[in-house]
XYZ file of C-alpha atoms in Angstrom:
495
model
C 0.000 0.000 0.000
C 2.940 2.742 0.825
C 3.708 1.815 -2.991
C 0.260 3.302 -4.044
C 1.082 6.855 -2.008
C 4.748 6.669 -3.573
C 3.358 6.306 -6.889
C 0.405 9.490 -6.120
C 3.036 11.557 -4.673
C 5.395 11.391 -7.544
C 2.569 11.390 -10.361
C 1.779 14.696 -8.367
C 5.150 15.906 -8.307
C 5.519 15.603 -11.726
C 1.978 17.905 -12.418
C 3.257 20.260 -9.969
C 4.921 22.566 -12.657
C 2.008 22.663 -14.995
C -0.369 23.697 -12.257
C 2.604 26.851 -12.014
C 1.939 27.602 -15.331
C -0.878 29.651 -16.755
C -1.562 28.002 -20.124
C -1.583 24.446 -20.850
C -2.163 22.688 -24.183
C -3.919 19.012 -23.010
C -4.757 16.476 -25.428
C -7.592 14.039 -24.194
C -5.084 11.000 -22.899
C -3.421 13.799 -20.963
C -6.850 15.550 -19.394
C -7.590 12.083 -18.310
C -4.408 10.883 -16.455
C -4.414 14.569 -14.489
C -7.799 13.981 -13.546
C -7.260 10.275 -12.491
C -4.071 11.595 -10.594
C -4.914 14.921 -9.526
C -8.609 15.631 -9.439
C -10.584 15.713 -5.953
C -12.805 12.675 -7.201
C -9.968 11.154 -7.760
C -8.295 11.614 -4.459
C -12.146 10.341 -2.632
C -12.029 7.348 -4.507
C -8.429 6.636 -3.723
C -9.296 7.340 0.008
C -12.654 5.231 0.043
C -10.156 2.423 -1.751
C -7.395 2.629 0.959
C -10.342 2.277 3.317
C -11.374 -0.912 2.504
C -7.848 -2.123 1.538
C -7.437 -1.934 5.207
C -10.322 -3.590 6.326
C -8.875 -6.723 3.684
C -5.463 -6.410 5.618
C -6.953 -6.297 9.174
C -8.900 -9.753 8.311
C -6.169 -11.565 6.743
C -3.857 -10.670 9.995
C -6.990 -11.779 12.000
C -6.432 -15.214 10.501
C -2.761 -15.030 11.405
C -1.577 -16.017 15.761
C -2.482 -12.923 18.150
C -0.076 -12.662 20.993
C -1.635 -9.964 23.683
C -0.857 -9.181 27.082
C -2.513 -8.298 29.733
C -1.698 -6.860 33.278
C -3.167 -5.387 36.299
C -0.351 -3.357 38.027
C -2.470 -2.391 41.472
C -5.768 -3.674 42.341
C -6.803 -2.861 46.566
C -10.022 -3.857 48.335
C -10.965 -3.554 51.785
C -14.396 -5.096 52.663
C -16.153 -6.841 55.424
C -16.936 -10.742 55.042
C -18.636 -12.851 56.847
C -15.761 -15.504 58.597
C -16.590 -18.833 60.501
C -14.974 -18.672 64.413
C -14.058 -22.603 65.109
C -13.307 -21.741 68.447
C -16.731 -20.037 69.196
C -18.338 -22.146 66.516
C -19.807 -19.152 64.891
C -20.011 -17.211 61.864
C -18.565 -13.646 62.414
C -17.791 -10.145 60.498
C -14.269 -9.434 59.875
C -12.579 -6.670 58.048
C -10.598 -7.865 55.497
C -7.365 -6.289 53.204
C -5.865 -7.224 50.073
C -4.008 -6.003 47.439
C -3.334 -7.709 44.449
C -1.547 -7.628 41.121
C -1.279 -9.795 38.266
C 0.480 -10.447 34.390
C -0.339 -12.646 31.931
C 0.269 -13.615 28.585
C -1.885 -15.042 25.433
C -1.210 -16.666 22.291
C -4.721 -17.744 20.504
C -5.308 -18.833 16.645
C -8.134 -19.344 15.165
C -9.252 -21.924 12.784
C -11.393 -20.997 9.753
C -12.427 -24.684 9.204
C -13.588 -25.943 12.480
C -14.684 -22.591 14.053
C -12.561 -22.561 17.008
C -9.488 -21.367 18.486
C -6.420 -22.625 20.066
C -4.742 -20.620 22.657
C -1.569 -20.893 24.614
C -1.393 -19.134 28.185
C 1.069 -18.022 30.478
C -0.652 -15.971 34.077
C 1.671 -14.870 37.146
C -0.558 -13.397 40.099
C 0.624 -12.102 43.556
C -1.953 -11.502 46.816
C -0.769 -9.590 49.945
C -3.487 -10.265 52.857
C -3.406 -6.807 55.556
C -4.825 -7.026 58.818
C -4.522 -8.993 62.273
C -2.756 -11.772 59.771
C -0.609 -10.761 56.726
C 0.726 -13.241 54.174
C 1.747 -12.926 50.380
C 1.248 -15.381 48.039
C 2.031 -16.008 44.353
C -0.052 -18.230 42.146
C 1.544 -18.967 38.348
C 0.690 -20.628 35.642
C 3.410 -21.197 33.729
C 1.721 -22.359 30.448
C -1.654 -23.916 29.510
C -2.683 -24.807 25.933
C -6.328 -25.285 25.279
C -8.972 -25.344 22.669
C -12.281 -23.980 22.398
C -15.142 -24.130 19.848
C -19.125 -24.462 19.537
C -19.991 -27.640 17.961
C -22.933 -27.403 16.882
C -23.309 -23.505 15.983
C -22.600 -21.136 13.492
C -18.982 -20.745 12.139
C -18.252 -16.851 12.000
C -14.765 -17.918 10.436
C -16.183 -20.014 8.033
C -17.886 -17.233 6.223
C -15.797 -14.226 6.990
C -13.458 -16.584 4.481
C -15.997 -16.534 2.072
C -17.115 -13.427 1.945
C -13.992 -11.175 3.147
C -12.264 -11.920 -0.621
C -14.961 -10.916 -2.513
C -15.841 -8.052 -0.686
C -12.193 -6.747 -0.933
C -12.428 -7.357 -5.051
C -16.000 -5.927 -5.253
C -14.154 -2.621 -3.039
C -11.378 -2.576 -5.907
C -13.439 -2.964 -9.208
C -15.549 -0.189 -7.221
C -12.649 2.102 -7.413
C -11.715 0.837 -11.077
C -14.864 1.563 -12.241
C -15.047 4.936 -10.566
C -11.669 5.703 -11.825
C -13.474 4.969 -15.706
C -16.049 7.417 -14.779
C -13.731 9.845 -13.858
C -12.479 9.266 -17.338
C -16.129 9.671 -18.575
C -16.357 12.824 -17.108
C -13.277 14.323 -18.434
C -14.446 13.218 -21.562
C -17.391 15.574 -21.377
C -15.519 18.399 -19.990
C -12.707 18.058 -22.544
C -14.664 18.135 -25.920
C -17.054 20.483 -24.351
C -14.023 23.057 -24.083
C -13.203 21.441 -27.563
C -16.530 22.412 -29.169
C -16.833 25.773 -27.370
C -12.890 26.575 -29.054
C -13.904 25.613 -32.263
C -16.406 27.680 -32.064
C -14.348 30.394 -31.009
C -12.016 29.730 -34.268
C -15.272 28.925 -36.495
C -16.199 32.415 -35.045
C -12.944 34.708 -35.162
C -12.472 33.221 -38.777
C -16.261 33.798 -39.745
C -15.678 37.864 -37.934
C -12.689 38.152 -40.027
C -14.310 36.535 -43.485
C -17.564 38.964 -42.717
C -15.508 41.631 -42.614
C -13.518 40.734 -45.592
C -17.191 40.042 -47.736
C -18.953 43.350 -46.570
C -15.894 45.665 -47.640
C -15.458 43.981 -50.772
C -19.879 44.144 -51.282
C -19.714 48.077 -50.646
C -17.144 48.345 -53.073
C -19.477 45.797 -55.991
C -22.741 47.875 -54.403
C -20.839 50.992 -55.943
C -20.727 49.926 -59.130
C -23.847 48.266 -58.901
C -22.835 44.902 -58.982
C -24.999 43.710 -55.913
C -28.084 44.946 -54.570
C -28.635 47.268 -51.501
C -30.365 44.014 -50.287
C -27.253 42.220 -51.115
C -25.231 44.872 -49.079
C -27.608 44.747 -46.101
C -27.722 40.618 -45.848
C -23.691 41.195 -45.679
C -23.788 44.018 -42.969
C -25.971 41.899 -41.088
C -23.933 38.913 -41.285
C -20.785 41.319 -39.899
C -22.931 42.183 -37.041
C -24.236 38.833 -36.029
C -20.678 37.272 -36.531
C -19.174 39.811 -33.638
C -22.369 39.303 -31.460
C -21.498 35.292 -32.039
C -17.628 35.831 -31.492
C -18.768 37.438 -27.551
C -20.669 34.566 -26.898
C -18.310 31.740 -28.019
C -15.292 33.815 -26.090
C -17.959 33.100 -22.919
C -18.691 29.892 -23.986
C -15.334 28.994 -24.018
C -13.937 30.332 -20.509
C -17.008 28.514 -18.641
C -15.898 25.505 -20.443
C -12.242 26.053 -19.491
C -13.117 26.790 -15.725
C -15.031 23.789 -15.914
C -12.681 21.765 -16.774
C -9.999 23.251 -15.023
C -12.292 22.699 -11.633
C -12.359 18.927 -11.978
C -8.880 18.267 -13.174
C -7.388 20.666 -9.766
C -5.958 23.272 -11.713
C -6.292 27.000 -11.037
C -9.304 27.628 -12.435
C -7.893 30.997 -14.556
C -5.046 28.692 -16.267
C -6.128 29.073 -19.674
C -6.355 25.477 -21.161
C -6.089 24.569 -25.098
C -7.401 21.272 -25.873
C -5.784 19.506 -29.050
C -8.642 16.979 -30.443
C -8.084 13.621 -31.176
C -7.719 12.217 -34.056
C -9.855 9.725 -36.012
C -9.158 6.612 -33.786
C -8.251 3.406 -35.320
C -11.312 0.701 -35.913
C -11.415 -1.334 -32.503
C -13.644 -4.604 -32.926
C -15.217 -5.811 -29.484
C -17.069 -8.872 -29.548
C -20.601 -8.642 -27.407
C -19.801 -12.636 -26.122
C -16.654 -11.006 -24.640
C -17.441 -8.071 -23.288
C -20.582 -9.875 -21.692
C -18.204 -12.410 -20.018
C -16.015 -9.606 -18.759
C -18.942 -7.773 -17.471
C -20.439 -10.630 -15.539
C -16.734 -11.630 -14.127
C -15.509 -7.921 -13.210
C -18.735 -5.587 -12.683
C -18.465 -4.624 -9.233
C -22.260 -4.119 -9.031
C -22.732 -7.698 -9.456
C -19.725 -8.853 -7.272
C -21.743 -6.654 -4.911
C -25.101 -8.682 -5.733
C -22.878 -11.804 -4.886
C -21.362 -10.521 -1.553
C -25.113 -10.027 -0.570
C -26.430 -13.459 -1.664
C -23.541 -14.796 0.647
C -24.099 -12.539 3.372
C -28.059 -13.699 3.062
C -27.121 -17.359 3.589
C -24.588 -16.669 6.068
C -27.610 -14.973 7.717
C -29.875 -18.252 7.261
C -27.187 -20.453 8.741
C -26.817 -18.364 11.963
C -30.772 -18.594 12.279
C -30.821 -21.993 12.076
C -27.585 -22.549 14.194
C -29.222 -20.517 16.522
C -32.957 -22.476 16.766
C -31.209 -25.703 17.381
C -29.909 -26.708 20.661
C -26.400 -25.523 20.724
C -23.196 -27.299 22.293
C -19.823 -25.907 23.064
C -16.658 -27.472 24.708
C -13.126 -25.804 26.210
C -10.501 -28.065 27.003
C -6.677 -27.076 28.399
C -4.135 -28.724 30.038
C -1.120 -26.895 31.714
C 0.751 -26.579 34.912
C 0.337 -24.157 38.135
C 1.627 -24.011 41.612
C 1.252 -21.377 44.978
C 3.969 -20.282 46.527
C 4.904 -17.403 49.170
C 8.087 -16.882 46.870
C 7.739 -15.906 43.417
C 10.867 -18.667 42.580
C 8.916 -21.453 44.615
C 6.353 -20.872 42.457
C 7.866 -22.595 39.312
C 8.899 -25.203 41.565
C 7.485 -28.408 41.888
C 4.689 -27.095 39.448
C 1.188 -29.326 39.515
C -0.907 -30.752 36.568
C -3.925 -28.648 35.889
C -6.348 -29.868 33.290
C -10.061 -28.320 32.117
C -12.474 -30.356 29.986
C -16.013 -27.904 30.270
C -18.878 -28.727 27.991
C -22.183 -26.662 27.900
C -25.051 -27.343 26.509
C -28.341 -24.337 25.514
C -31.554 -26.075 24.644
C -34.714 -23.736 23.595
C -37.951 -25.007 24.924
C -40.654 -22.702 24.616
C -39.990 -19.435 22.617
C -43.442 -18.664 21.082
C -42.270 -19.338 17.529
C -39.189 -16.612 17.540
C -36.420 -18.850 16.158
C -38.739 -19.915 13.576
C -39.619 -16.533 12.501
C -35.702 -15.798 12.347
C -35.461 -18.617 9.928
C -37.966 -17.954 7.813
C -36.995 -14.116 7.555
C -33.598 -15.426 6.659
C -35.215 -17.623 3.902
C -37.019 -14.808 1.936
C -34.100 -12.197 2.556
C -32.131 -14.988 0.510
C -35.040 -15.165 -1.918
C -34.475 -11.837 -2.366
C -31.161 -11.199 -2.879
C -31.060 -13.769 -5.360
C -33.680 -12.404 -7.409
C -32.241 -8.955 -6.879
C -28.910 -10.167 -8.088
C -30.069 -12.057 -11.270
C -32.440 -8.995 -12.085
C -28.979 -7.058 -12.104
C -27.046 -9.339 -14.250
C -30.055 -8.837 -16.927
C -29.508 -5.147 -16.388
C -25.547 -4.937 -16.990
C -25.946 -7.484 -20.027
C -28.825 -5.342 -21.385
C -26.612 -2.228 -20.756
C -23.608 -3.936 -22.180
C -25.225 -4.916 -25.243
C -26.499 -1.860 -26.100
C -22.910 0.281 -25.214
C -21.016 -2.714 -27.953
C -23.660 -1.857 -30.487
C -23.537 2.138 -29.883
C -19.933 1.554 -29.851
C -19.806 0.053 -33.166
C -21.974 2.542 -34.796
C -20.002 5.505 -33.398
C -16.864 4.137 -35.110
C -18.603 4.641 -38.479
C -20.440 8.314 -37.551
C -16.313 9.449 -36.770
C -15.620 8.438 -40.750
C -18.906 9.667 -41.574
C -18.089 12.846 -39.718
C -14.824 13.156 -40.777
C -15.773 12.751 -44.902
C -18.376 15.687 -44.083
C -16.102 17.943 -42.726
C -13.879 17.561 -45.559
C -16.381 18.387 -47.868
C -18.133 20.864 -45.520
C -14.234 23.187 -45.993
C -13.901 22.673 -49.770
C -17.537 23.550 -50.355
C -17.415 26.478 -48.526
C -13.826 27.331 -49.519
C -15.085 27.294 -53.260
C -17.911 29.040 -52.925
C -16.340 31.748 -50.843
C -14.016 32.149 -54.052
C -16.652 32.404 -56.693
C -18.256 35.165 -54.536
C -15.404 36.786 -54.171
C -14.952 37.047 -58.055
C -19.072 37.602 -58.731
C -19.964 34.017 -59.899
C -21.622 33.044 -56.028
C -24.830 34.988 -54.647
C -24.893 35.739 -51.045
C -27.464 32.881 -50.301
C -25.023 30.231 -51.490
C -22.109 31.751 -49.309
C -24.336 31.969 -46.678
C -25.535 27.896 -47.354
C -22.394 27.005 -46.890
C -21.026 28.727 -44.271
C -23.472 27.164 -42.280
C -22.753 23.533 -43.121
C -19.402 23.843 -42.804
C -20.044 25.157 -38.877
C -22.809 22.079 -38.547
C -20.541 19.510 -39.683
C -17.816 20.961 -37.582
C -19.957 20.342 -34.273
C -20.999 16.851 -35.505
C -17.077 16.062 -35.883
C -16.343 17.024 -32.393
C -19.587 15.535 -31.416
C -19.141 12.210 -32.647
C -15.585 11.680 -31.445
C -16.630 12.840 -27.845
C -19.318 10.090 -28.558
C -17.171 7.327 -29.647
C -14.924 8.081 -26.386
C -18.039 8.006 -24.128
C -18.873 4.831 -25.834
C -15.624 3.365 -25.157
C -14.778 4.329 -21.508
C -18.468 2.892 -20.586
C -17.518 -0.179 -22.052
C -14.225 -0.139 -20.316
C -16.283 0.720 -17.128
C -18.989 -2.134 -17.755
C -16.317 -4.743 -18.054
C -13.403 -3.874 -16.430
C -11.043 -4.727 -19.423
C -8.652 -2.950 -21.685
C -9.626 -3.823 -25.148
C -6.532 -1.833 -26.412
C -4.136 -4.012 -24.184
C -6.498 -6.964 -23.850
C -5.917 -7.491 -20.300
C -8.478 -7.104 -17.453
C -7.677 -3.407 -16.059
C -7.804 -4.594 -12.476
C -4.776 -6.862 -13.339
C -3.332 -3.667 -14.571
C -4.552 -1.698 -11.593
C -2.378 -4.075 -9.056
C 0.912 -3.948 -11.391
C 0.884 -0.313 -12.099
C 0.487 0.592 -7.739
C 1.945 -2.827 -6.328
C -0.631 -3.501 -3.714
C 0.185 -7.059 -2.190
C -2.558 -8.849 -1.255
C-alpha cells in the first residue's frame, strides 16, 4: 500500500509545474491521467479504496496467531466478610485487606475450518493479605494450551473466508470503475471546451471573413454589382458574426473553468485542448465483453457478496434455533507459593475439559420466525442479483452496439467535414470574383459550422462509448488485459 502513495506523490510531483503555469495545451489521454491523478474525485475514490484495503489487511492478519498481554499493576479492596470462628463455633464479620496484582500472557489462533481457536497461556498473580494476619502469596501458571469451539453452531470464520475476498475485489473494481467514470467525465468536460474553441475559431475566422465580404460588397454595391439588399444581408452577417464571437469567447472560458475545476488546476489557467484524431477501428465482440462484465462488474460482485451474506444470515438462524453445544478443554501446569521462585517449583498438573449445553424449549415461535426471515431475505437477494445481471448485459449490449456505430459516424463525420471546408472554400471564391450569390455563401457557411460540431460531437461520442464499455467490463480492449490486473501492477498492492 505505501507503494500506491509513492506512486500518487510522484505522479503529483511531476503535475506540480504545470499547475505553475498559466496556459496548458492538453490532449484528451493527458486531461484524463491529471484527472485520475490529480482531481478531488480522484483523491475520494483513492481514500474510500485505501479504506477498505485496510479492512482486507486487518482480516487476513486476524487469521494469522495474536499474541496480547494483559496486566493489572495495582488492584486494593478492603471489605467486610462474613468468617466462621471454630473456636466459638460461629459465623462472624471481619474486616478484610488485600491487594493484588497480576500479568499474563496469550497466544490464541483461530481456525477458519472448524470454528474454534487454540490458545496458549502463560498468568503470574501475587496476593498480599493486611490485617490482624498478613501473608503474600504467588499463584503462576506457567503455560496452559487449550482449545475452544461451539460444535454445533454457526462458524463466524467459516464465512468471513468466504465473503472477506470478494468483498475486498468488489471494493477494488468499485474504485476501477469509478476511476473509468472519472475518465467519462473528463471526456465531457474536454470536448465540451473542444466544441466551445472551435467555435471560437469557427467564429474569429467567420468575424474576419464577414468583414472581408462586406468591404469587398460596398465596393461591388458601388458599381452596382450587388443589390442594396445584397449589401444589407452582408452588414448583417458582420454584425451577427461579432455578437457570435462574444458569446463563443464566454462559452469557451465557462468551459475552461469547468474543466480546469475537476482536473485541480487553477481555475484561470487558460487550457487549449488539441482533439483527437480519427481513432483506429477497434472490434469488441458482445460474447466477450458480456463475459467480462459478468466476471468484473463490481455491481454484481456486490449482488454476490449479498447473496452470501443472506445465507450466512440463514445459517446463523438456524444454528441458533437448534440446541447448541460448546466445549473448552486445556491442560497446563500451576503451583502457589509465598516466593515468586517457589512458584515454578514443583509445578502441579492442571487440566479443564467444560462442555455446555443451551436447549430452547418454549420461545413462542421466535427462532422460527428468524429462519424464515432469513429464507425470503435470501429469496431476495437472489432475485435482486439475477435482475442485475439482466440489467448490466442489457446495458452492455447496447454500449457494444452504440460503440460500433459511433466508429462509423467518426468516418462519416470526418468525410463531411472535408467536404463541408472545400464547399465552402469554393464558394467563398466564386463570390469573391461575382460568380456566387450571397445565399449560397451563406448555405455554406453554415454547413461547414454544422458539420464541424458533428465532428467534435461524434468523437466525444465514440470516447463516451468506449470508456463505458471499459467501465462495464473492467477490461482494456486496447491491451487486452483485465484493467484490475493492470490496476495491481501499475500501484503494487500485495494482497
Amino acid at each position: 500500500m505505501k507503494r500506491l502513495y509513492i506512486a500518487i506523490l510522484a505522479v503529483l510531483a511531476t503535475a506540480a509545474p504545470l499547475y505553475a503555469q498559466r496556459k496548458v495545451t492538453l490532449d484528451l489521454q493527458s486531461a484524463i491521467r491529471l484527472a485520475n491523478d490529480s482531481s478531488l474525485t480522484a483523491f475520494r475514490y483513492q481514500n474510500l479504496y485505501a479504506s477498505n484495503y485496510w479492512q482486507w489487511r486487518t482480516f487476513k492478519a486476524n487469521r494469522l496467531p495474536s499474541l496480547s498481554l494483559n496486566v493489572m499493576p495495582a488492584q486494593y479492596n478492603r471489605y467486610i466478610t462474613q468468617r466462621y470462628n471454630s473456636e466459638e463455633d460461629i459465623d462472624v464479620f471481619r474486616s478484610q485487606q488485600i491487594y493484588m496484582a497480576s500479568a499474563g500472557l496469550t497466544l490464541n489462533q483461530n481456525v477458519d475450518f472448524l470454528g474454534g481457536s487454540f490458545y496458549l497461556e502463560s498468568d503470574l498473580e501475587y496476593m498480599r493479605n493486611f490485617g490482624n494476619y498478613t501473608s503474600n502469596q504467588f499463584s503462576s501458571i506457567p503455560v496452559r494450551m487449550g482449545y475452544r469451539q461451539s460444535l454445533i453452531g454457526f462458524n463466524q470464520f467459516k464465512w468471513e473466508k468466504k465473503i472477506e475476498p470478494i468483498k475486498y475485489e468488489k471494493a477494488k473494481r468499485e474504485f476501477i470503475y469509478n476511476m473509468e467514470s472519472v475518465s467519462e467525465q473528463v471526456v465531457s468536460y474536454f470536448f465540451a471546451l473542444a466544441l466551445a474553441q472551435s467555435e471560437y475559431r469557427l467564429a474569429v475566422e467567420n468575424m474576419s471573413s464577414s468583414d472581408t465580404l462586406y468591404t469587398i460588397g460596398e465596393r461591388r454595391y458601388k458599381i452596382a454589382a450587388i443589390s442594396q439588399a445584397d449589401l444589407l444581408t452582408l452588414k448583417l452577417d458582420k454584425v451577427n458574426a461579432e455578437n457570435t464571437l462574444e458569446n463563443a469567447l464566454i462559452s469557451v472560458k465557462r468551459a475552461r473553468f469547468a474543466l480546469a475545476s475537476y482536473l485541480g488546476m487553477d481555475t484561470e489557467t487558460e487550457i487549449d485542448v488539441i482533439l483527437p484524431g480519427k481513432p483506429q477501428a477497434m472490434n469488441i465482440p458482445l460474447d466477450m465483453a458480456l463475459e467480462h462484465a459478468r466476471s468484473n462488474n463490481p455491481t454484481l460482485l456486490g449482488h454476490r457478496q449479498t447473496v452470501l451474506e443472506a445465507q450466512r444470515d440463514m445459517s446463523r438462524a438456524k444454528a441458533e434455533a437448534r440446541f447448541n453445544a460448546s466445549v473448552n478443554a486445556s491442560v497446563g501446569f500451576n503451583q502457589v507459593a509465598n516466593k515468586i521462585k517457589d512458584a515454578y517449583n514443583n509445578l502441579l498438573r492442571q487440566d479443564l475439559v467444560s462442555v455446555s449445553v443451551s436447549i430452547p424449549l418454549v420461545d413462542w415461535g421466535v427462532r422460527r420466525g428468524k429462519v424464515n426471515i432469513a429464507k425470503n431475505t435470501l429469496t431476495v437477494a437472489e432475485i435482486a442479483a439475477r435482475q442485475e445481471e439482466l440489467s448490466v448485459d442489457q446495458d452492455v449490449t447496447m454500449t457494444v452496439n452504440d460503440f460500433a456505430t459511433q466508429q462509423r459516424m467518426v468516418a462519416s463525420a470526418v468525410e463531411a467535414l472535408d467536404l463541408a471546408d472545400m464547399a465552402y472554400s469554393q464558394t467563398r471564391q466564386r463570390f469573391i470574383i461575382g460568380k456566387a450569390d450571397i445565399n449560397s455563401l451563406t448555405l455554406a457557411h453554415n454547413r461547414q459550422q454544422e458539420a464541424s460540431k458533428n465532428y467534435i460531437s461524434s468523437l466525444q461520442n465514440y470516447w463516451l462509448s468506449y470508456y463505458k464499455i471499459r467501465k462495464l467490463t473492467m477490461f482494456d480492449f486496447e491491451q487486452n488485459i483485465p484493467i484490475a490486473i493492470a490496476f495491481d501492477r501499475e500501484i503494487g498492492v500485495e494482497e
